[in-house]
PDB file of C-alpha atoms in Angstrom:
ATOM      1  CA  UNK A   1       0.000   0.000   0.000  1.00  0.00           C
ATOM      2  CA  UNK A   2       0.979   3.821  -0.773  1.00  0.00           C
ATOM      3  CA  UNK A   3       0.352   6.341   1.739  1.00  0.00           C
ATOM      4  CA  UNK A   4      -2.544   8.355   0.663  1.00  0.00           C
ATOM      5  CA  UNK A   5      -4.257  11.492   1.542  1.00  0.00           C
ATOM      6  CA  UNK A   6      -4.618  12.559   4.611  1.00  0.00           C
ATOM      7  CA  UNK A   7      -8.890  13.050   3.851  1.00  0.00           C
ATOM      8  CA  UNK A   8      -9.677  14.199   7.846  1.00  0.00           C
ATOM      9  CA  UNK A   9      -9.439  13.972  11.501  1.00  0.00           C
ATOM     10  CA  UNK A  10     -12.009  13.281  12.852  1.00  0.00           C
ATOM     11  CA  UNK A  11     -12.724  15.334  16.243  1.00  0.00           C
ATOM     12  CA  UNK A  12     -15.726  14.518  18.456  1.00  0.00           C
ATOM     13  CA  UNK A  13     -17.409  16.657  20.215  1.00  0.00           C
ATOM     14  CA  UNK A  14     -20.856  17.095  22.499  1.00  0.00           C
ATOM     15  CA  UNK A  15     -22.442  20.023  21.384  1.00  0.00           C
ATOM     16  CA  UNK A  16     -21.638  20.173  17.266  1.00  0.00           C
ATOM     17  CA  UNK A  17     -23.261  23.986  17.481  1.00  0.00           C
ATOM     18  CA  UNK A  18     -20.983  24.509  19.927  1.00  0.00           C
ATOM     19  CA  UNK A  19     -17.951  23.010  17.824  1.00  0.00           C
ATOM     20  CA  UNK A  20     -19.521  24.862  14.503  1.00  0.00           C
ATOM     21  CA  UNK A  21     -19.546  28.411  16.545  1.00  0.00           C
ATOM     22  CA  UNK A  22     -15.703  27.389  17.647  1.00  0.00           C
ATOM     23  CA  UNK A  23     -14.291  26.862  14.168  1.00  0.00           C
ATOM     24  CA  UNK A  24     -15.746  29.838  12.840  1.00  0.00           C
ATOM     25  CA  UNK A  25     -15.433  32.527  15.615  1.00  0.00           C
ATOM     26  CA  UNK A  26     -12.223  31.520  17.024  1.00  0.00           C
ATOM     27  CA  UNK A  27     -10.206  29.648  14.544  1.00  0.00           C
ATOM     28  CA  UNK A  28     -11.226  31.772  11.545  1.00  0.00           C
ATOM     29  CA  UNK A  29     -13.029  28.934   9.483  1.00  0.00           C
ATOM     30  CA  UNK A  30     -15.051  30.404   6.598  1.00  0.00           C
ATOM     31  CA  UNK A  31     -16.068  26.888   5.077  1.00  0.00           C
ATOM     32  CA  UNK A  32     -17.938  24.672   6.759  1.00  0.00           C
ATOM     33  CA  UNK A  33     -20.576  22.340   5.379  1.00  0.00           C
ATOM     34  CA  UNK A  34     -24.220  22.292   6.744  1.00  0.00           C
ATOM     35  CA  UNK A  35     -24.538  19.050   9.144  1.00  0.00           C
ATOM     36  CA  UNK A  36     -26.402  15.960   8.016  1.00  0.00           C
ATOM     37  CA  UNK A  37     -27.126  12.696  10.469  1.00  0.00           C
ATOM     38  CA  UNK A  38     -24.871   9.410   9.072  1.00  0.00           C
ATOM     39  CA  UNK A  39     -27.513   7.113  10.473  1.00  0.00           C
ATOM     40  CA  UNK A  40     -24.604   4.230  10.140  1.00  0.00           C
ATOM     41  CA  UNK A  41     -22.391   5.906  12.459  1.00  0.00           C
ATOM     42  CA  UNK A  42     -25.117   7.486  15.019  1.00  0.00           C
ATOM     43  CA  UNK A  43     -23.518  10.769  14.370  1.00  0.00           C
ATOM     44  CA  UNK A  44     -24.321  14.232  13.253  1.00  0.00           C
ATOM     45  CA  UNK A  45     -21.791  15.661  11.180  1.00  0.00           C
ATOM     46  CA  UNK A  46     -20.119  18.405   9.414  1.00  0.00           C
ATOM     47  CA  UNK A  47     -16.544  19.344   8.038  1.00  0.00           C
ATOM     48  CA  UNK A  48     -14.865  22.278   8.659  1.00  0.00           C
ATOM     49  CA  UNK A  49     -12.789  22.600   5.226  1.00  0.00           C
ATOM     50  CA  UNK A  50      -8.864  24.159   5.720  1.00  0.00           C
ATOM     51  CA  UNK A  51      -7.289  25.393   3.222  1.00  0.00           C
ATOM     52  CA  UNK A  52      -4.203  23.034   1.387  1.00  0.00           C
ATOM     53  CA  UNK A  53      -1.098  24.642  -0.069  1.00  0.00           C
ATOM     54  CA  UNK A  54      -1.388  26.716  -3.186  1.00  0.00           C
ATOM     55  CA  UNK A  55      -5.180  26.870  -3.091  1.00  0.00           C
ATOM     56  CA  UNK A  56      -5.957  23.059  -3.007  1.00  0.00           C
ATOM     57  CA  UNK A  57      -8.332  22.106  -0.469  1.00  0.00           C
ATOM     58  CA  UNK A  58      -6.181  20.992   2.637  1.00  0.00           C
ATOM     59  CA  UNK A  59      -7.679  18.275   5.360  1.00  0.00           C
ATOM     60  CA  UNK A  60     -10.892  18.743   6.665  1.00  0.00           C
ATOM     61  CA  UNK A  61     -11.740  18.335  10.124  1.00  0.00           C
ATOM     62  CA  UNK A  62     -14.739  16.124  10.827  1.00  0.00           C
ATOM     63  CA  UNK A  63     -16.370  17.285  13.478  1.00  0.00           C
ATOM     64  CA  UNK A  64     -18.551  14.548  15.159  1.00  0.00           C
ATOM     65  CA  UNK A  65     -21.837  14.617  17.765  1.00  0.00           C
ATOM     66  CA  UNK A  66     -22.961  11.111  18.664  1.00  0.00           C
ATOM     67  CA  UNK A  67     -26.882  10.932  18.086  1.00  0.00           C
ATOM     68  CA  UNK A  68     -26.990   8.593  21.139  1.00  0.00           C
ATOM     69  CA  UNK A  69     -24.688   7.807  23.913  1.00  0.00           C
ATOM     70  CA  UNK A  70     -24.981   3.937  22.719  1.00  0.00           C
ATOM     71  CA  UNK A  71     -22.934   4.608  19.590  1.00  0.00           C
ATOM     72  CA  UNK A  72     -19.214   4.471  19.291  1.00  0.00           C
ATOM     73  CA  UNK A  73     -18.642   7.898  19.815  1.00  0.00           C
ATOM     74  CA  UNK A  74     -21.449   8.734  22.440  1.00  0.00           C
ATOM     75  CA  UNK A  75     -19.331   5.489  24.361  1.00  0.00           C
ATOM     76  CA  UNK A  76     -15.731   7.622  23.623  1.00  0.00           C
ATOM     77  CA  UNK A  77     -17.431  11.079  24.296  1.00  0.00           C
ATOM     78  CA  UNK A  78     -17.836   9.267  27.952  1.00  0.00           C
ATOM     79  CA  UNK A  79     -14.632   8.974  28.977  1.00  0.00           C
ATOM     80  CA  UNK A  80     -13.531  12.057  26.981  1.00  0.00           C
ATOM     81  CA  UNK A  81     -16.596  14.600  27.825  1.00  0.00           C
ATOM     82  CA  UNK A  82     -14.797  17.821  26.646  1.00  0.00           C
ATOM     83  CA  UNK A  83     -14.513  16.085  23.091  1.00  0.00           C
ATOM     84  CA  UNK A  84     -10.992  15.724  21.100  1.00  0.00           C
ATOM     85  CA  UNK A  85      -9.187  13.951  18.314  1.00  0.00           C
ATOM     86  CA  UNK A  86     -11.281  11.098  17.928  1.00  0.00           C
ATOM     87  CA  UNK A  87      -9.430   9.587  14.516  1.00  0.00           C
ATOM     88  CA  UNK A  88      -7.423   9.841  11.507  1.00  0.00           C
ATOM     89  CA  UNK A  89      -9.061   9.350   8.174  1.00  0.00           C
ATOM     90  CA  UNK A  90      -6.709   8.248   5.048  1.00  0.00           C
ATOM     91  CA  UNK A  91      -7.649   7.827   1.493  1.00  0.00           C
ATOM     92  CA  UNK A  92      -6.806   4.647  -0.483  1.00  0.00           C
ATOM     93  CA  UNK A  93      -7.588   3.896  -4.469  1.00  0.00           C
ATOM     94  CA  UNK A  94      -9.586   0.914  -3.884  1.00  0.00           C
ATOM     95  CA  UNK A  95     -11.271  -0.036  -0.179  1.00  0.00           C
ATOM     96  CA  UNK A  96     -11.117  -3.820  -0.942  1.00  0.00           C
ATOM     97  CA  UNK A  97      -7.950  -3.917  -1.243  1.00  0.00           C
ATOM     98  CA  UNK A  98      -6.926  -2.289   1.387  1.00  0.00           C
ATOM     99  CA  UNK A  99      -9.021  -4.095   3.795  1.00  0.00           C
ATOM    100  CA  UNK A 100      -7.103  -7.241   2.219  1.00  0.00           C
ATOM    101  CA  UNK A 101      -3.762  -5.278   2.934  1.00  0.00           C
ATOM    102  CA  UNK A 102      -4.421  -4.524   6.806  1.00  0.00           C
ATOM    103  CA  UNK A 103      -5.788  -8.029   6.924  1.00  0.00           C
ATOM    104  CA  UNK A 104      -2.864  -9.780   5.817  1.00  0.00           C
ATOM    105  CA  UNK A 105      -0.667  -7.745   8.214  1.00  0.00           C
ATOM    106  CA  UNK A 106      -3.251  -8.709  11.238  1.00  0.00           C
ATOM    107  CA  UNK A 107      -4.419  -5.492  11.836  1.00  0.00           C
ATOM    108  CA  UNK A 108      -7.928  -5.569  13.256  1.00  0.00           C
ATOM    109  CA  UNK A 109     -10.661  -4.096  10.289  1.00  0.00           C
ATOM    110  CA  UNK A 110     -13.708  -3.546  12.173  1.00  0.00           C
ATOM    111  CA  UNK A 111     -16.528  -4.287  10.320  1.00  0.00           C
ATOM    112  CA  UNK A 112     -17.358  -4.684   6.696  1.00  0.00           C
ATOM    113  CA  UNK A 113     -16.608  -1.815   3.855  1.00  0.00           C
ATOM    114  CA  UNK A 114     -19.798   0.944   4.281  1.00  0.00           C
ATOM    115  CA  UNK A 115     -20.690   4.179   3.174  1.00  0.00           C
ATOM    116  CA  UNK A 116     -19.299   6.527   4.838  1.00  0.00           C
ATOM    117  CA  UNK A 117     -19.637  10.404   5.211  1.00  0.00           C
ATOM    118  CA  UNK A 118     -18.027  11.514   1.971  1.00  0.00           C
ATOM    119  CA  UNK A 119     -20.439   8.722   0.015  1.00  0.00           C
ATOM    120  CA  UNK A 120     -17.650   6.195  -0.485  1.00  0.00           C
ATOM    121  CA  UNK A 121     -17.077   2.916   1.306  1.00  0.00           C
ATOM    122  CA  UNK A 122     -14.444   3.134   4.599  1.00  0.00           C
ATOM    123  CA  UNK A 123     -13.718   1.184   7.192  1.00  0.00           C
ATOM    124  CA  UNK A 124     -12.439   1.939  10.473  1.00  0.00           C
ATOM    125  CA  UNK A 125      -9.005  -0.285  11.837  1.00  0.00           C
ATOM    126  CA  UNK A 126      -8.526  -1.009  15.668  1.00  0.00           C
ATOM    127  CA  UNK A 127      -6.105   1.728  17.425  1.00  0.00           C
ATOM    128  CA  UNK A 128      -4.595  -1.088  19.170  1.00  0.00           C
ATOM    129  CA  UNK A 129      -2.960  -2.516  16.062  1.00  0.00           C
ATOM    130  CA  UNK A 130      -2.639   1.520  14.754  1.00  0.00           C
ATOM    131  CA  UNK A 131       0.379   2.883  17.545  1.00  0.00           C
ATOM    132  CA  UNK A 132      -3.127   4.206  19.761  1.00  0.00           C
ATOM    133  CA  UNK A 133      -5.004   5.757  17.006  1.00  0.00           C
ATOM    134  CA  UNK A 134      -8.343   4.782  15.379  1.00  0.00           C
ATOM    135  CA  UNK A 135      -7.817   4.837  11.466  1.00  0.00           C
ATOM    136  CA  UNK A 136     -10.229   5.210   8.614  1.00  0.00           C
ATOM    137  CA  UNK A 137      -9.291   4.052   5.579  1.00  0.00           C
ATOM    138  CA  UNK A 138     -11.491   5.737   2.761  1.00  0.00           C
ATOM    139  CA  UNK A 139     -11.686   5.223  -0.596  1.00  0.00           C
ATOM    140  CA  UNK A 140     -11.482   8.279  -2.947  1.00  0.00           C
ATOM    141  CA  UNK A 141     -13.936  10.337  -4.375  1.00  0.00           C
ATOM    142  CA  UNK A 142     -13.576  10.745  -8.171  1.00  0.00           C
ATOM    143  CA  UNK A 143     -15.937  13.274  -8.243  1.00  0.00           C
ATOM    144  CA  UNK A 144     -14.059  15.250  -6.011  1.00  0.00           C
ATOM    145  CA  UNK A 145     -11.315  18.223  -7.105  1.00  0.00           C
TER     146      UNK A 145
ATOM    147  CA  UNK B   1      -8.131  35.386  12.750  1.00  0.00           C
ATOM    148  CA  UNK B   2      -8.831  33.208   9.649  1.00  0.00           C
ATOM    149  CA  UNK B   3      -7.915  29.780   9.748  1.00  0.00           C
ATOM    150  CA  UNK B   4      -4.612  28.787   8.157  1.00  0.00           C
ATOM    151  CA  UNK B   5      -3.345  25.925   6.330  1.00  0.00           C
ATOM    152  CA  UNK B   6      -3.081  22.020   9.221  1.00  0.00           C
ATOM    153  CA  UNK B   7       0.264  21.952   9.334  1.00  0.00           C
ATOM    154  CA  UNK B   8       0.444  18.470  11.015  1.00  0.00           C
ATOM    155  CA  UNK B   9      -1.101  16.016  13.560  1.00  0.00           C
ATOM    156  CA  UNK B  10       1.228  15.526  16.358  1.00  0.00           C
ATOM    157  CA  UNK B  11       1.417  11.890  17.388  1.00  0.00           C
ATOM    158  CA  UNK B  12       2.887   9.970  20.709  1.00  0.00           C
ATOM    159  CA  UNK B  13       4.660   7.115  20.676  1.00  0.00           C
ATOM    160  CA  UNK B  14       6.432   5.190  23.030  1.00  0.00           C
ATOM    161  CA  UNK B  15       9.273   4.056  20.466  1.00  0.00           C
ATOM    162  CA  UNK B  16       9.855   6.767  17.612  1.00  0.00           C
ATOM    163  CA  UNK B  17      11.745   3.837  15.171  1.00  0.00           C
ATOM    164  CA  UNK B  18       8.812   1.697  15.776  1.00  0.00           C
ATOM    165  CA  UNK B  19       6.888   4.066  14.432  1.00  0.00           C
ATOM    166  CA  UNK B  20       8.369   4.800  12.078  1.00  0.00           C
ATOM    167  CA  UNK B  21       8.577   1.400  10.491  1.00  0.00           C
ATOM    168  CA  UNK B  22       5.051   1.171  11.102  1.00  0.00           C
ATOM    169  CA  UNK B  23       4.449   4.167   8.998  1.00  0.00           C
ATOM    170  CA  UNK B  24       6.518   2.775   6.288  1.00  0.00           C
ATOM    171  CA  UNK B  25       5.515  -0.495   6.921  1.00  0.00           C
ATOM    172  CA  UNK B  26       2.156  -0.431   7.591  1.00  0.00           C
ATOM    173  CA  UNK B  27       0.766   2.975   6.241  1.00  0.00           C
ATOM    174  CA  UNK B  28       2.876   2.612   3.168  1.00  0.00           C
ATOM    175  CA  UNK B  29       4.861   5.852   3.314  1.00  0.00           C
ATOM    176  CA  UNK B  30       7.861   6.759   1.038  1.00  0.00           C
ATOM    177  CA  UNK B  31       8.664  10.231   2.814  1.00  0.00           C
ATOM    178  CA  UNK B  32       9.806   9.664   6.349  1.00  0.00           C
ATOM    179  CA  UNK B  33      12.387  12.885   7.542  1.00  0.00           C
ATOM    180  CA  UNK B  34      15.543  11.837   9.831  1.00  0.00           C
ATOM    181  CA  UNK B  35      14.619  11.520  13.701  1.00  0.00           C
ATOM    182  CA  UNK B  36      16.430  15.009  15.646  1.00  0.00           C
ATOM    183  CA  UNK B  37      16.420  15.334  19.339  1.00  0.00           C
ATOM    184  CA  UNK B  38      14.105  19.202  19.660  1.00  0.00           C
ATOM    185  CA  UNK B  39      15.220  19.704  23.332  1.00  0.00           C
ATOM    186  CA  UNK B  40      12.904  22.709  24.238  1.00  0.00           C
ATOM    187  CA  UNK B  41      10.161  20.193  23.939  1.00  0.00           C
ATOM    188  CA  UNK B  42      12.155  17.032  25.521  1.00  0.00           C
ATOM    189  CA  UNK B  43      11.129  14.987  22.282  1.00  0.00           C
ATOM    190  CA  UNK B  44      12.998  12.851  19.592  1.00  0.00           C
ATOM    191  CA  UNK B  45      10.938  14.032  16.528  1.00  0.00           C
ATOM    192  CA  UNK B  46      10.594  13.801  12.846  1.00  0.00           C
ATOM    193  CA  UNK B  47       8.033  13.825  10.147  1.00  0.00           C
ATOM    194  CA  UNK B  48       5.586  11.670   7.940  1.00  0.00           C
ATOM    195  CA  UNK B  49       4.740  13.496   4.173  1.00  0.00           C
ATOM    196  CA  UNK B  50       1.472  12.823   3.375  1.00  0.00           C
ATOM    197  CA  UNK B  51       0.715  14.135   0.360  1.00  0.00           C
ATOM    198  CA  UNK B  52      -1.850  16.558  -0.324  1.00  0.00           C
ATOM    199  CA  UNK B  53      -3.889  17.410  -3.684  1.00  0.00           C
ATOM    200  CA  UNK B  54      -2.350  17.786  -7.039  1.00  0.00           C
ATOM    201  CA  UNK B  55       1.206  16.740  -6.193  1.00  0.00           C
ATOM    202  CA  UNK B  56       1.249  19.492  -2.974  1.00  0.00           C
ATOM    203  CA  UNK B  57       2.449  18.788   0.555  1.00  0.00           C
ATOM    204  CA  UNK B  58      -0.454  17.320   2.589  1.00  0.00           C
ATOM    205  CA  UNK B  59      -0.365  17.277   6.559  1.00  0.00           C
ATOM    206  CA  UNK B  60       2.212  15.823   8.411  1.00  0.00           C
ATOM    207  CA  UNK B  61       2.476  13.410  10.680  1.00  0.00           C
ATOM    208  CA  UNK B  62       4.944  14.839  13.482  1.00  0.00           C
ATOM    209  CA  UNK B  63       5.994  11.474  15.473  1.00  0.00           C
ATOM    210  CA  UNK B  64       7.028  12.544  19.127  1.00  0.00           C
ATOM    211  CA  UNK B  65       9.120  10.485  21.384  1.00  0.00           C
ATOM    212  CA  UNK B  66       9.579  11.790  24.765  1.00  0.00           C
ATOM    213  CA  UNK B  67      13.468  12.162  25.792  1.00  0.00           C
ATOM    214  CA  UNK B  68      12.121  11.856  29.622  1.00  0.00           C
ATOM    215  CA  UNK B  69       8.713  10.937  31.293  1.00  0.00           C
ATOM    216  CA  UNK B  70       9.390  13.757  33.305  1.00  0.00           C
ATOM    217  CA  UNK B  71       8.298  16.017  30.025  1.00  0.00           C
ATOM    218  CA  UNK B  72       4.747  16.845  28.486  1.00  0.00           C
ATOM    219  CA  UNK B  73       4.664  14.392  25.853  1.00  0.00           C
ATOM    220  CA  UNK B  74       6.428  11.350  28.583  1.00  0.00           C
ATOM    221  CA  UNK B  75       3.677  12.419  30.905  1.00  0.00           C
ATOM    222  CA  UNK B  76       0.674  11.810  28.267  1.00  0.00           C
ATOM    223  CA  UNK B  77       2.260   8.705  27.255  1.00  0.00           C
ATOM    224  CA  UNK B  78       1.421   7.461  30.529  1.00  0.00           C
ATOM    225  CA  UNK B  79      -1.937   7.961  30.320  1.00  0.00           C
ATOM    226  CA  UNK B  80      -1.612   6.685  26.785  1.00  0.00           C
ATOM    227  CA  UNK B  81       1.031   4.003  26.566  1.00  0.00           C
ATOM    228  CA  UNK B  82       0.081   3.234  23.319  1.00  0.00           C
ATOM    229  CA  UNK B  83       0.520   6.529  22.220  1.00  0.00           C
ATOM    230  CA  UNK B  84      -1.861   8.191  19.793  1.00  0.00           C
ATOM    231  CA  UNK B  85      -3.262  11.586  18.517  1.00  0.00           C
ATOM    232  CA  UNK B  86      -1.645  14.376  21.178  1.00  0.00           C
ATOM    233  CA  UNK B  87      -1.730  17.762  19.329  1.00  0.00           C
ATOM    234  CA  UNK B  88      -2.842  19.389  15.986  1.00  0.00           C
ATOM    235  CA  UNK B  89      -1.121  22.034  14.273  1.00  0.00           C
ATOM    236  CA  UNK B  90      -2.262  24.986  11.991  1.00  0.00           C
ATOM    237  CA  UNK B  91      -0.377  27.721  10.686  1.00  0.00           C
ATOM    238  CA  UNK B  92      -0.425  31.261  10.861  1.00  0.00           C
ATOM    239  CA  UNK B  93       1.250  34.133   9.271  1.00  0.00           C
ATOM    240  CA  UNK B  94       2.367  36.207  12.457  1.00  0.00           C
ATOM    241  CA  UNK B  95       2.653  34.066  15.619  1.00  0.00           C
ATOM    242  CA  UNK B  96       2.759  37.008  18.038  1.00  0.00           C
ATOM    243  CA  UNK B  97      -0.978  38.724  16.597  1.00  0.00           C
ATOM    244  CA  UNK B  98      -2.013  35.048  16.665  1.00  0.00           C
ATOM    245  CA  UNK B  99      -1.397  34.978  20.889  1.00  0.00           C
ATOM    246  CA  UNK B 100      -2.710  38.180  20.755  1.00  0.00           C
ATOM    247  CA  UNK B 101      -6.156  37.276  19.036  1.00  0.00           C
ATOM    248  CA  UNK B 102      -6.242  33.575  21.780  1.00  0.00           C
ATOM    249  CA  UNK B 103      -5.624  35.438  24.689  1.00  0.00           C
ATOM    250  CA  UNK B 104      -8.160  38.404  23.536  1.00  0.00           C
ATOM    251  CA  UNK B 105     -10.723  35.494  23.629  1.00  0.00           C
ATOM    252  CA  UNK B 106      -9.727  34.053  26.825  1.00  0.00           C
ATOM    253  CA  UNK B 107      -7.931  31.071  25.891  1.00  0.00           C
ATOM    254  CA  UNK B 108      -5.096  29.774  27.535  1.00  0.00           C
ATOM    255  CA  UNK B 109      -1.525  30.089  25.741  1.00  0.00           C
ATOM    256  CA  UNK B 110       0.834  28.303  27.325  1.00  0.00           C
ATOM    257  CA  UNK B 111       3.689  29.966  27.929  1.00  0.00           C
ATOM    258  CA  UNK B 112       5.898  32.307  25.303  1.00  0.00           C
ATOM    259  CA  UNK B 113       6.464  31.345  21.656  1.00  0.00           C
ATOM    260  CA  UNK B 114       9.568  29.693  21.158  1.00  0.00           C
ATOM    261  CA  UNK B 115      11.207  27.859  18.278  1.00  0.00           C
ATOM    262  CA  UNK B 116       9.092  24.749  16.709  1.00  0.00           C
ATOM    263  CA  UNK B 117      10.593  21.135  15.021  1.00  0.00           C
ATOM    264  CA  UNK B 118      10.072  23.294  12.017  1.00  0.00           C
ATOM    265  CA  UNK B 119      11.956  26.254  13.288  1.00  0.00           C
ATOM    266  CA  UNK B 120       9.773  28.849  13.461  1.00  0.00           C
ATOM    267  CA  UNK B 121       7.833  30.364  16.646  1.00  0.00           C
ATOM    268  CA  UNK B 122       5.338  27.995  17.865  1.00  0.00           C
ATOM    269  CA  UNK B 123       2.928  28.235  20.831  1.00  0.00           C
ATOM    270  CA  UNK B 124       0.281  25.966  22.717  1.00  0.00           C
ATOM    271  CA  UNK B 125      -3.492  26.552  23.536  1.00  0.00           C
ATOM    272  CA  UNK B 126      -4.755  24.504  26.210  1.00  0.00           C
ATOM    273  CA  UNK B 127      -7.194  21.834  25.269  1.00  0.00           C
ATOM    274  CA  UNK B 128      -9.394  22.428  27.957  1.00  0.00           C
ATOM    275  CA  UNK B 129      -9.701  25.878  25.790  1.00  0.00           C
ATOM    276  CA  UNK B 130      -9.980  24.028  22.286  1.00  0.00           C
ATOM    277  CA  UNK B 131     -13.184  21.391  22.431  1.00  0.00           C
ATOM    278  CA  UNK B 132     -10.460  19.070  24.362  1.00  0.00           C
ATOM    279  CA  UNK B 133      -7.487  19.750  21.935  1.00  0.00           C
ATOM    280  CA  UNK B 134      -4.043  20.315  22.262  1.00  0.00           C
ATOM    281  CA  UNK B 135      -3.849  23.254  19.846  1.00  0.00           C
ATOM    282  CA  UNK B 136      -0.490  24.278  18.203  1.00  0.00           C
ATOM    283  CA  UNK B 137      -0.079  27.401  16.898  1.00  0.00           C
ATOM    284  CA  UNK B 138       3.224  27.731  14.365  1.00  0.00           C
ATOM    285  CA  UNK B 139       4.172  31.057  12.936  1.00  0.00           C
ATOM    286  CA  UNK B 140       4.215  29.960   8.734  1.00  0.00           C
ATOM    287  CA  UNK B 141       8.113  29.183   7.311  1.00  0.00           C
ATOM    288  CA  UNK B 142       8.689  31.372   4.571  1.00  0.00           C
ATOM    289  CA  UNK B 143      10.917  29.126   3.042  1.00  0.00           C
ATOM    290  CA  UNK B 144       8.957  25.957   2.193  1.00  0.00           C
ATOM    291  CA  UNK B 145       7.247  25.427  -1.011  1.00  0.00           C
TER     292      UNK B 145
END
């Protein structure tokens, strides 16, 4: 595999208003997208869009409100209630693959391929086998840039 | 203040040439820069390219090993021995209006900017100030790209 994109981080949060109002008002943000719910993830989401060298669009931060405290994130949000980096979201040419690749090496995929926020399938890889962080591995929009 | 260009994730790890070979390994990078001891921060440090759109520089992936436990990044390690996501970076074009503008809005900079693993001025926001993140805050090089 080829190190791809860096597509997001992911940052959770318990109040995504809150989080929206932050981005804007006190780190300058002037392009985020309206939020939407990703009923597979229990979340409600949004990305804050920063800006990439020489006018490409740079790595979005995903910011991340857990729909109910059941879900994955409503379960991290409990031992971390101020929110934070939640995880690290890479882009790969072909998901199926890639799930293969992590496989072979024994990392731990978590679940089958899915849709996830940007349309296209990801999956998520335990942080146990990642050095402490919780990866996505996302394939590429075409449509995209 | 309008938001500048993520610089880089800043990641733990208990064992920086583990890590590395996990990035190379593992994530499949091909841009890894040398390990350097930065002592004002008590880390061993160096960098994962990512890269970004169009054949630009995407965020890095600043790998910190602490040089004591005794230091910031030693004493988050043990909380998190597996290491993980500990800071995120963003850019600005003058690091001292950039305190300014944080401590206008009541957040907490700590301490005085001082020289970064990229070698410009860099300061930190508290988390407890930044939706529970570590916030970096890295005056732009002029030199780079």
């Amino acid at each position: 595999m080829k190190l791809g994109r860096m597509n997001h981080i992911g940052v959770a949060t318990p109040d995504l208003d809150a989080a929206i109002a932050f981005y804007r008002d006190v780190m300058g943000a002037t392009d985020i997208t309206e939020p939407f719910v990703l009923e597979s993830q229990q979340v409600r989401v949004c990305f804050v869009n920063t800006p990439g060298e020489s006018g490409t669009a740079g790595t979005q931060v995903e910011l991340l409100q857990p729909t109910t405290p059941d879900s994955a994130v409503g379960k991290w949000l409990e031992k971390n209630p101020l929110g934070g980096q939640h995880h690290i979201c890479y882009e790969v040419p072909d998901i199926h693959a890639a799930k293969a690749w992590f496989e072979k090496l024994g990392k731990r995929v978590l679940g089958e391929p899915r849709v996830g926020a940007h349309g296209t399938l990801i999956f998520f890889v335990h942080p146990r086998d990642m050095g402490g962080q919780l990866t996505e591995i996302m394939e590429a929009p075409t449509h995209e840039h």
